[in-house]
Amino acid sequence: MSEKGSGRDRLFRLLVHRFRQNRWMLAAALAVAIAVHLTAPSGAWLVAGVLALFVVAALAPSRTADQRRVEAAEVANGAGLAGLSSENLAAAVTDPLIVFDGAGAVVHANAAASAAFGALSPGILLLLKFRAPEMQETIQAVLFGRETARETDYVERVPIERVYRVTASAVGRNTGLYVMVFKDQSEARRIDRMRADFIANASHELRTPLASVSGFIETLRGPARDDVAAREQFLQIMQAQTARMARLIDDLLSLSRLEMKPYFRTGAKVELKDVLDSVIASLAPLAADSEVVIERDFSDTASAVFGDRDELIQVFENLVENACKYGQKGGRVVVSVAGPEADPEGETTVTVRDFGPGIPEEHIPRVTERFYRIDAETSRAQKGTGLGLAIVKHILTRHKAWLSISSKLGEGAAFTVHFPPE
């Protein structure tokens, strides 16, 4: 082979090597060299090849630097993940997590597990710590290899009742370690129970007037068909029962709408004195029928808060109406407003106070629950649905406000709405 031919071969091999390192840029350089080789006079191809190599030499380092950075990042990421300890990974889990060995002894427990179940020092036997039958069976099933993973429900009753969904499984293959993760289901169970109670109570409240109306209809179609006096009496009772059902349905719909609304703080300001004046005026006939006088005790300062006017009217209508109905023996109801300057916390407060029989202390924490009644017969006699204070609580929560109740038997009760500072 001639010297000229061997020079060409070496040049092409060098270009191919560069091409593998930087394909797009070198492809253009190689194309130029080949074109010159085919068309230019003898010797010109060597000049073109050298120029192409200079171009590659100038451009290739930037590409190589990028590659080095990518490779360094990949190495760093791999080393960082491998460098994480099992304790750090367990600590990052917010649910209680316990790692144990083939003897059922604790190897490691994260902070959430220690907070939920007390001290879990390494070496403690889980079969002695969790004595509930379902936990014993779950631990043994995993340890003895009957199942690779198992789930069960576990109830921890001390210091407060908590319901967990427990998953036990082996860690990897042939490690001799096992893990239990406790998923707290308490809130979900509470909501399910509350929903079931709500449906049962609502069904009961509707069933009673429906049964009454059905019975009177049957009587009117039978024995009292021609009894004018009985017919008028029964029709009046039926009208009252249907009105009660209508009020109950309205309150249920109102509560449902409130629960579906997002929690937000409206940008509109509402003057509480104007709202209370409107409420007192609308309830004047009810107060007169109950032989109750509604008194105002408003401060001279402004009492504007952020809120929805219609919802706040609903809050104070419920509170003032309850005070008139259940505190009527006291003969008066006092509605007072205090601005933020009168409160050390800077809150604006509205208090509705009656002077009736009061509320027993053990009932106060529960009066805002749905359908909770201190005296069911008295409540029904006053046309109550058992949902008024639950609606009040929901509306105040939407306004980032809260309700406090104080009462002494024989001295009446005071319901105070607290609006936070702006």
Short mmCIF file of N, CA, C and O in Angstrom, two decimals, residues 156-247:
data_model
loop_
_atom_site.label_atom_id
_atom_site.label_comp_id
_atom_site.label_asym_id
_atom_site.label_seq_id
_atom_site.Cartn_x
_atom_site.Cartn_y
_atom_site.Cartn_z
N GLU A 156 -55.88 0.00 69.89
CA GLU A 156 -55.09 0.38 71.06
C GLU A 156 -55.99 1.26 71.93
O GLU A 156 -56.42 2.34 71.51
N ARG A 157 -56.30 0.84 73.13
CA ARG A 157 -57.30 1.53 73.95
C ARG A 157 -56.71 2.50 74.98
O ARG A 157 -57.45 3.25 75.61
N VAL A 158 -55.41 2.47 75.20
CA VAL A 158 -54.78 3.33 76.20
C VAL A 158 -53.66 4.12 75.52
O VAL A 158 -52.88 3.54 74.75
N PRO A 159 -53.50 5.43 75.76
CA PRO A 159 -54.31 6.27 76.65
C PRO A 159 -55.64 6.69 76.06
O PRO A 159 -56.56 7.06 76.76
N ILE A 160 -55.76 6.69 74.71
CA ILE A 160 -57.04 6.94 74.06
C ILE A 160 -57.24 5.84 73.02
O ILE A 160 -56.28 5.21 72.57
N GLU A 161 -58.47 5.63 72.65
CA GLU A 161 -58.75 4.55 71.71
C GLU A 161 -58.31 4.95 70.31
O GLU A 161 -58.71 5.98 69.77
N ARG A 162 -57.46 4.12 69.70
CA ARG A 162 -56.99 4.31 68.34
C ARG A 162 -57.15 3.00 67.58
O ARG A 162 -56.87 1.93 68.12
N VAL A 163 -57.60 3.10 66.33
CA VAL A 163 -57.79 1.92 65.49
C VAL A 163 -56.73 1.95 64.39
O VAL A 163 -56.58 2.94 63.69
N TYR A 164 -55.98 0.84 64.26
CA TYR A 164 -54.91 0.76 63.28
C TYR A 164 -55.18 -0.37 62.29
O TYR A 164 -55.72 -1.41 62.66
N ARG A 165 -54.74 -0.16 61.05
CA ARG A 165 -54.66 -1.22 60.06
C ARG A 165 -53.19 -1.64 60.01
O ARG A 165 -52.33 -0.85 59.61
N VAL A 166 -52.90 -2.85 60.45
CA VAL A 166 -51.52 -3.30 60.61
C VAL A 166 -51.13 -4.20 59.44
O VAL A 166 -51.86 -5.13 59.10
N THR A 167 -49.98 -3.91 58.84
CA THR A 167 -49.41 -4.73 57.78
C THR A 167 -48.06 -5.27 58.24
O THR A 167 -47.17 -4.50 58.59
N ALA A 168 -47.92 -6.59 58.26
CA ALA A 168 -46.66 -7.24 58.63
C ALA A 168 -46.12 -7.99 57.42
O ALA A 168 -46.88 -8.69 56.74
N SER A 169 -44.82 -7.87 57.17
CA SER A 169 -44.24 -8.54 56.00
C SER A 169 -42.74 -8.71 56.21
O SER A 169 -42.13 -8.07 57.08
N ALA A 170 -42.15 -9.58 55.38
CA ALA A 170 -40.71 -9.79 55.42
C ALA A 170 -40.00 -8.64 54.71
O ALA A 170 -40.53 -8.03 53.78
N VAL A 171 -38.77 -8.34 55.14
CA VAL A 171 -37.95 -7.30 54.52
C VAL A 171 -37.01 -7.97 53.53
O VAL A 171 -36.07 -8.68 53.92
N GLY A 172 -37.25 -7.76 52.24
CA GLY A 172 -36.37 -8.34 51.23
C GLY A 172 -36.42 -9.86 51.24
O GLY A 172 -37.39 -10.48 51.68
N ARG A 173 -35.33 -10.47 50.76
CA ARG A 173 -35.23 -11.93 50.70
C ARG A 173 -34.06 -12.40 51.55
O ARG A 173 -32.94 -11.91 51.43
N ASN A 174 -34.35 -13.34 52.41
CA ASN A 174 -33.33 -13.99 53.24
C ASN A 174 -32.56 -12.99 54.10
O ASN A 174 -31.37 -13.18 54.36
N THR A 175 -33.23 -11.91 54.53
CA THR A 175 -32.57 -10.96 55.42
C THR A 175 -32.77 -11.34 56.89
O THR A 175 -32.03 -10.85 57.75
N GLY A 176 -33.78 -12.14 57.17
CA GLY A 176 -34.09 -12.49 58.55
C GLY A 176 -34.77 -11.38 59.32
O GLY A 176 -34.92 -11.47 60.53
N LEU A 177 -35.20 -10.33 58.62
CA LEU A 177 -35.87 -9.20 59.25
C LEU A 177 -37.29 -9.07 58.74
O LEU A 177 -37.58 -9.43 57.59
N TYR A 178 -38.14 -8.49 59.59
CA TYR A 178 -39.55 -8.31 59.26
C TYR A 178 -39.96 -6.90 59.71
O TYR A 178 -39.30 -6.29 60.55
N VAL A 179 -41.04 -6.41 59.13
CA VAL A 179 -41.48 -5.06 59.46
C VAL A 179 -42.99 -5.04 59.66
O VAL A 179 -43.74 -5.78 59.00
N MET A 180 -43.43 -4.22 60.62
CA MET A 180 -44.86 -3.97 60.84
C MET A 180 -45.11 -2.47 60.72
O MET A 180 -44.40 -1.67 61.34
N VAL A 181 -46.10 -2.11 59.91
CA VAL A 181 -46.49 -0.72 59.73
C VAL A 181 -47.92 -0.56 60.21
O VAL A 181 -48.80 -1.35 59.84
N PHE A 182 -48.17 0.47 61.03
CA PHE A 182 -49.48 0.71 61.62
C PHE A 182 -50.10 1.95 60.97
O PHE A 182 -49.58 3.06 61.13
N LYS A 183 -51.18 1.75 60.23
CA LYS A 183 -51.87 2.87 59.58
C LYS A 183 -53.07 3.26 60.42
O LYS A 183 -53.99 2.46 60.63
N ASP A 184 -53.07 4.51 60.93
CA ASP A 184 -54.13 4.97 61.83
C ASP A 184 -55.44 5.15 61.06
O ASP A 184 -55.52 5.95 60.13
N GLN A 185 -56.46 4.40 61.47
CA GLN A 185 -57.77 4.46 60.83
C GLN A 185 -58.82 5.10 61.74
O GLN A 185 -60.01 5.05 61.44
N SER A 186 -58.38 5.71 62.83
CA SER A 186 -59.32 6.21 63.84
C SER A 186 -60.27 7.26 63.28
O SER A 186 -61.48 7.21 63.51
N GLU A 187 -59.73 8.22 62.54
CA GLU A 187 -60.57 9.29 62.02
C GLU A 187 -61.56 8.76 61.00
O GLU A 187 -62.74 9.15 60.99
N ALA A 188 -61.11 7.85 60.13
CA ALA A 188 -62.03 7.27 59.14
C ALA A 188 -63.14 6.48 59.82
O ALA A 188 -64.31 6.57 59.43
N ARG A 189 -62.79 5.73 60.88
CA ARG A 189 -63.81 4.97 61.60
C ARG A 189 -64.79 5.91 62.30
O ARG A 189 -65.99 5.65 62.35
N ARG A 190 -64.26 7.01 62.86
CA ARG A 190 -65.13 7.97 63.54
C ARG A 190 -66.12 8.59 62.55
O ARG A 190 -67.31 8.74 62.86
N ILE A 191 -65.64 8.92 61.36
CA ILE A 191 -66.53 9.52 60.35
C ILE A 191 -67.57 8.50 59.91
O ILE A 191 -68.76 8.85 59.74
N ASP A 192 -67.17 7.26 59.71
CA ASP A 192 -68.14 6.22 59.33
C ASP A 192 -69.21 6.04 60.41
O ASP A 192 -70.40 5.90 60.11
N ARG A 193 -68.76 6.02 61.66
CA ARG A 193 -69.72 5.87 62.76
C ARG A 193 -70.66 7.07 62.85
O ARG A 193 -71.86 6.92 63.07
N MET A 194 -70.10 8.26 62.66
CA MET A 194 -70.91 9.47 62.71
C MET A 194 -71.93 9.47 61.57
O MET A 194 -73.09 9.86 61.75
N ARG A 195 -71.50 9.02 60.38
CA ARG A 195 -72.42 8.96 59.25
C ARG A 195 -73.55 7.97 59.52
O ARG A 195 -74.72 8.25 59.24
N ALA A 196 -73.21 6.82 60.08
CA ALA A 196 -74.24 5.82 60.39
C ALA A 196 -75.20 6.35 61.44
O ALA A 196 -76.43 6.18 61.33
N ASP A 197 -74.67 7.02 62.48
CA ASP A 197 -75.54 7.59 63.51
C ASP A 197 -76.43 8.67 62.94
O ASP A 197 -77.61 8.78 63.30
N PHE A 198 -75.86 9.46 62.03
CA PHE A 198 -76.64 10.54 61.43
C PHE A 198 -77.81 9.98 60.64
O PHE A 198 -78.94 10.47 60.75
N ILE A 199 -77.55 8.96 59.84
CA ILE A 199 -78.63 8.35 59.03
C ILE A 199 -79.68 7.74 59.95
O ILE A 199 -80.90 7.89 59.72
N ALA A 200 -79.24 7.07 61.01
CA ALA A 200 -80.20 6.45 61.93
C ALA A 200 -81.05 7.50 62.63
O ALA A 200 -82.28 7.35 62.75
N ASN A 201 -80.41 8.59 63.08
CA ASN A 201 -81.16 9.64 63.77
C ASN A 201 -82.11 10.35 62.83
O ASN A 201 -83.26 10.65 63.19
N ALA A 202 -81.63 10.65 61.61
CA ALA A 202 -82.51 11.33 60.65
C ALA A 202 -83.70 10.46 60.29
O ALA A 202 -84.84 10.94 60.20
N SER A 203 -83.46 9.17 60.12
CA SER A 203 -84.56 8.25 59.80
C SER A 203 -85.57 8.20 60.94
O SER A 203 -86.79 8.20 60.73
N HIS A 204 -85.05 8.18 62.19
CA HIS A 204 -85.95 8.14 63.34
C HIS A 204 -86.77 9.42 63.43
O HIS A 204 -87.99 9.37 63.69
N GLU A 205 -86.12 10.57 63.23
CA GLU A 205 -86.83 11.84 63.34
C GLU A 205 -87.91 11.98 62.27
O GLU A 205 -88.95 12.60 62.50
N LEU A 206 -87.69 11.42 61.10
CA LEU A 206 -88.69 11.47 60.04
C LEU A 206 -89.77 10.41 60.22
O LEU A 206 -90.94 10.64 59.87
N ARG A 207 -89.38 9.27 60.76
CA ARG A 207 -90.33 8.18 60.90
C ARG A 207 -91.45 8.52 61.90
O ARG A 207 -92.60 8.16 61.69
N THR A 208 -91.11 9.24 62.98
CA THR A 208 -92.11 9.54 64.01
C THR A 208 -93.27 10.38 63.47
O THR A 208 -94.44 10.00 63.62
N PRO A 209 -93.01 11.52 62.84
CA PRO A 209 -94.15 12.28 62.29
C PRO A 209 -94.85 11.56 61.15
O PRO A 209 -96.07 11.69 60.98
N LEU A 210 -94.09 10.79 60.35
CA LEU A 210 -94.74 10.05 59.27
C LEU A 210 -95.72 9.01 59.82
O LEU A 210 -96.82 8.84 59.30
N ALA A 211 -95.31 8.33 60.88
CA ALA A 211 -96.19 7.34 61.50
C ALA A 211 -97.42 8.02 62.07
O ALA A 211 -98.55 7.49 61.99
N SER A 212 -97.22 9.21 62.66
CA SER A 212 -98.36 9.96 63.21
C SER A 212 -99.34 10.36 62.12
O SER A 212 -100.55 10.16 62.25
N VAL A 213 -98.81 10.92 61.03
CA VAL A 213 -99.68 11.34 59.93
C VAL A 213 -100.40 10.14 59.33
O VAL A 213 -101.61 10.19 59.04
N SER A 214 -99.70 9.04 59.14
CA SER A 214 -100.31 7.84 58.59
C SER A 214 -101.43 7.32 59.47
O SER A 214 -102.51 6.93 58.98
N GLY A 215 -101.21 7.35 60.81
CA GLY A 215 -102.25 6.88 61.72
C GLY A 215 -103.49 7.75 61.69
O GLY A 215 -104.63 7.23 61.69
N PHE A 216 -103.31 9.05 61.63
CA PHE A 216 -104.46 9.95 61.59
C PHE A 216 -105.22 9.81 60.28
O PHE A 216 -106.46 9.90 60.25
N ILE A 217 -104.51 9.62 59.18
CA ILE A 217 -105.19 9.42 57.89
C ILE A 217 -106.05 8.17 57.95
O ILE A 217 -107.21 8.15 57.48
N GLU A 218 -105.50 7.11 58.51
CA GLU A 218 -106.27 5.87 58.63
C GLU A 218 -107.50 6.06 59.51
O GLU A 218 -108.58 5.53 59.20
N THR A 219 -107.36 6.83 60.58
CA THR A 219 -108.50 7.09 61.46
C THR A 219 -109.56 7.93 60.76
O THR A 219 -110.78 7.68 60.88
N LEU A 220 -109.12 8.93 60.02
CA LEU A 220 -110.07 9.80 59.31
C LEU A 220 -110.82 9.04 58.22
O LEU A 220 -111.97 9.37 57.89
N ARG A 221 -110.20 8.04 57.65
CA ARG A 221 -110.88 7.25 56.62
C ARG A 221 -111.76 6.17 57.23
O ARG A 221 -112.53 5.55 56.51
N GLY A 222 -111.63 5.96 58.53
CA GLY A 222 -112.39 4.91 59.19
C GLY A 222 -113.35 5.44 60.22
O GLY A 222 -114.34 6.12 59.87
N PRO A 223 -113.05 5.23 61.52
CA PRO A 223 -114.01 5.58 62.57
C PRO A 223 -114.38 7.05 62.61
O PRO A 223 -115.51 7.40 62.99
N ALA A 224 -113.44 7.97 62.29
CA ALA A 224 -113.71 9.40 62.40
C ALA A 224 -114.15 10.02 61.09
O ALA A 224 -114.09 11.24 60.93
N ARG A 225 -114.63 9.18 60.18
CA ARG A 225 -115.01 9.69 58.85
C ARG A 225 -116.05 10.81 58.95
O ARG A 225 -115.94 11.82 58.23
N ASP A 226 -117.03 10.65 59.83
CA ASP A 226 -118.13 11.61 59.91
C ASP A 226 -118.06 12.47 61.17
O ASP A 226 -119.03 13.19 61.48
N ASP A 227 -116.95 12.40 61.90
CA ASP A 227 -116.81 13.18 63.12
C ASP A 227 -116.09 14.49 62.80
O ASP A 227 -114.88 14.52 62.62
N VAL A 228 -116.86 15.58 62.71
CA VAL A 228 -116.30 16.87 62.30
C VAL A 228 -115.27 17.38 63.30
O VAL A 228 -114.19 17.84 62.92
N ALA A 229 -115.58 17.28 64.59
CA ALA A 229 -114.66 17.79 65.61
C ALA A 229 -113.34 17.01 65.59
O ALA A 229 -112.25 17.60 65.66
N ALA A 230 -113.42 15.69 65.50
CA ALA A 230 -112.21 14.87 65.46
C ALA A 230 -111.42 15.17 64.20
O ALA A 230 -110.18 15.21 64.22
N ARG A 231 -112.12 15.37 63.08
CA ARG A 231 -111.42 15.63 61.83
C ARG A 231 -110.60 16.91 61.92
O ARG A 231 -109.44 16.96 61.49
N GLU A 232 -111.20 17.96 62.49
CA GLU A 232 -110.46 19.22 62.63
C GLU A 232 -109.25 19.08 63.55
O GLU A 232 -108.18 19.59 63.26
N GLN A 233 -109.42 18.34 64.62
CA GLN A 233 -108.32 18.13 65.56
C GLN A 233 -107.18 17.34 64.90
O GLN A 233 -106.01 17.70 65.01
N PHE A 234 -107.56 16.27 64.20
CA PHE A 234 -106.55 15.45 63.56
C PHE A 234 -105.83 16.19 62.44
O PHE A 234 -104.61 16.06 62.26
N LEU A 235 -106.58 16.97 61.67
CA LEU A 235 -105.95 17.73 60.59
C LEU A 235 -104.96 18.75 61.14
O LEU A 235 -103.91 19.01 60.54
N GLN A 236 -105.29 19.34 62.28
CA GLN A 236 -104.38 20.30 62.89
C GLN A 236 -103.09 19.62 63.33
O GLN A 236 -101.99 20.14 63.14
N ILE A 237 -103.22 18.44 63.93
CA ILE A 237 -102.04 17.69 64.34
C ILE A 237 -101.22 17.27 63.13
O ILE A 237 -99.98 17.35 63.13
N MET A 238 -101.88 16.82 62.07
CA MET A 238 -101.17 16.42 60.86
C MET A 238 -100.42 17.60 60.25
O MET A 238 -99.29 17.44 59.76
N GLN A 239 -101.03 18.77 60.29
CA GLN A 239 -100.35 19.95 59.76
C GLN A 239 -99.09 20.26 60.57
O GLN A 239 -98.04 20.60 60.01
N ALA A 240 -99.19 20.14 61.88
CA ALA A 240 -98.02 20.39 62.73
C ALA A 240 -96.90 19.37 62.47
O ALA A 240 -95.72 19.73 62.44
N GLN A 241 -97.29 18.11 62.25
CA GLN A 241 -96.28 17.08 62.00
C GLN A 241 -95.61 17.28 60.64
O GLN A 241 -94.39 17.08 60.51
N THR A 242 -96.37 17.63 59.64
CA THR A 242 -95.76 17.88 58.32
C THR A 242 -94.86 19.11 58.36
O THR A 242 -93.81 19.15 57.70
N ALA A 243 -95.25 20.12 59.15
CA ALA A 243 -94.38 21.30 59.31
C ALA A 243 -93.08 20.91 59.99
O ALA A 243 -92.00 21.41 59.64
N ARG A 244 -93.17 19.99 60.96
CA ARG A 244 -91.96 19.52 61.63
C ARG A 244 -91.04 18.80 60.65
O ARG A 244 -89.81 19.00 60.65
N MET A 245 -91.62 17.95 59.79
CA MET A 245 -90.80 17.26 58.79
C MET A 245 -90.17 18.25 57.82
O MET A 245 -89.01 18.09 57.42
N ALA A 246 -90.92 19.28 57.44
CA ALA A 246 -90.38 20.29 56.53
C ALA A 246 -89.20 21.01 57.17
O ALA A 246 -88.17 21.26 56.51
N ARG A 247 -89.32 21.36 58.46
CA ARG A 247 -88.20 22.03 59.15
C ARG A 247 -86.98 21.12 59.23
O ARG A 247 -85.85 21.57 59.04
#
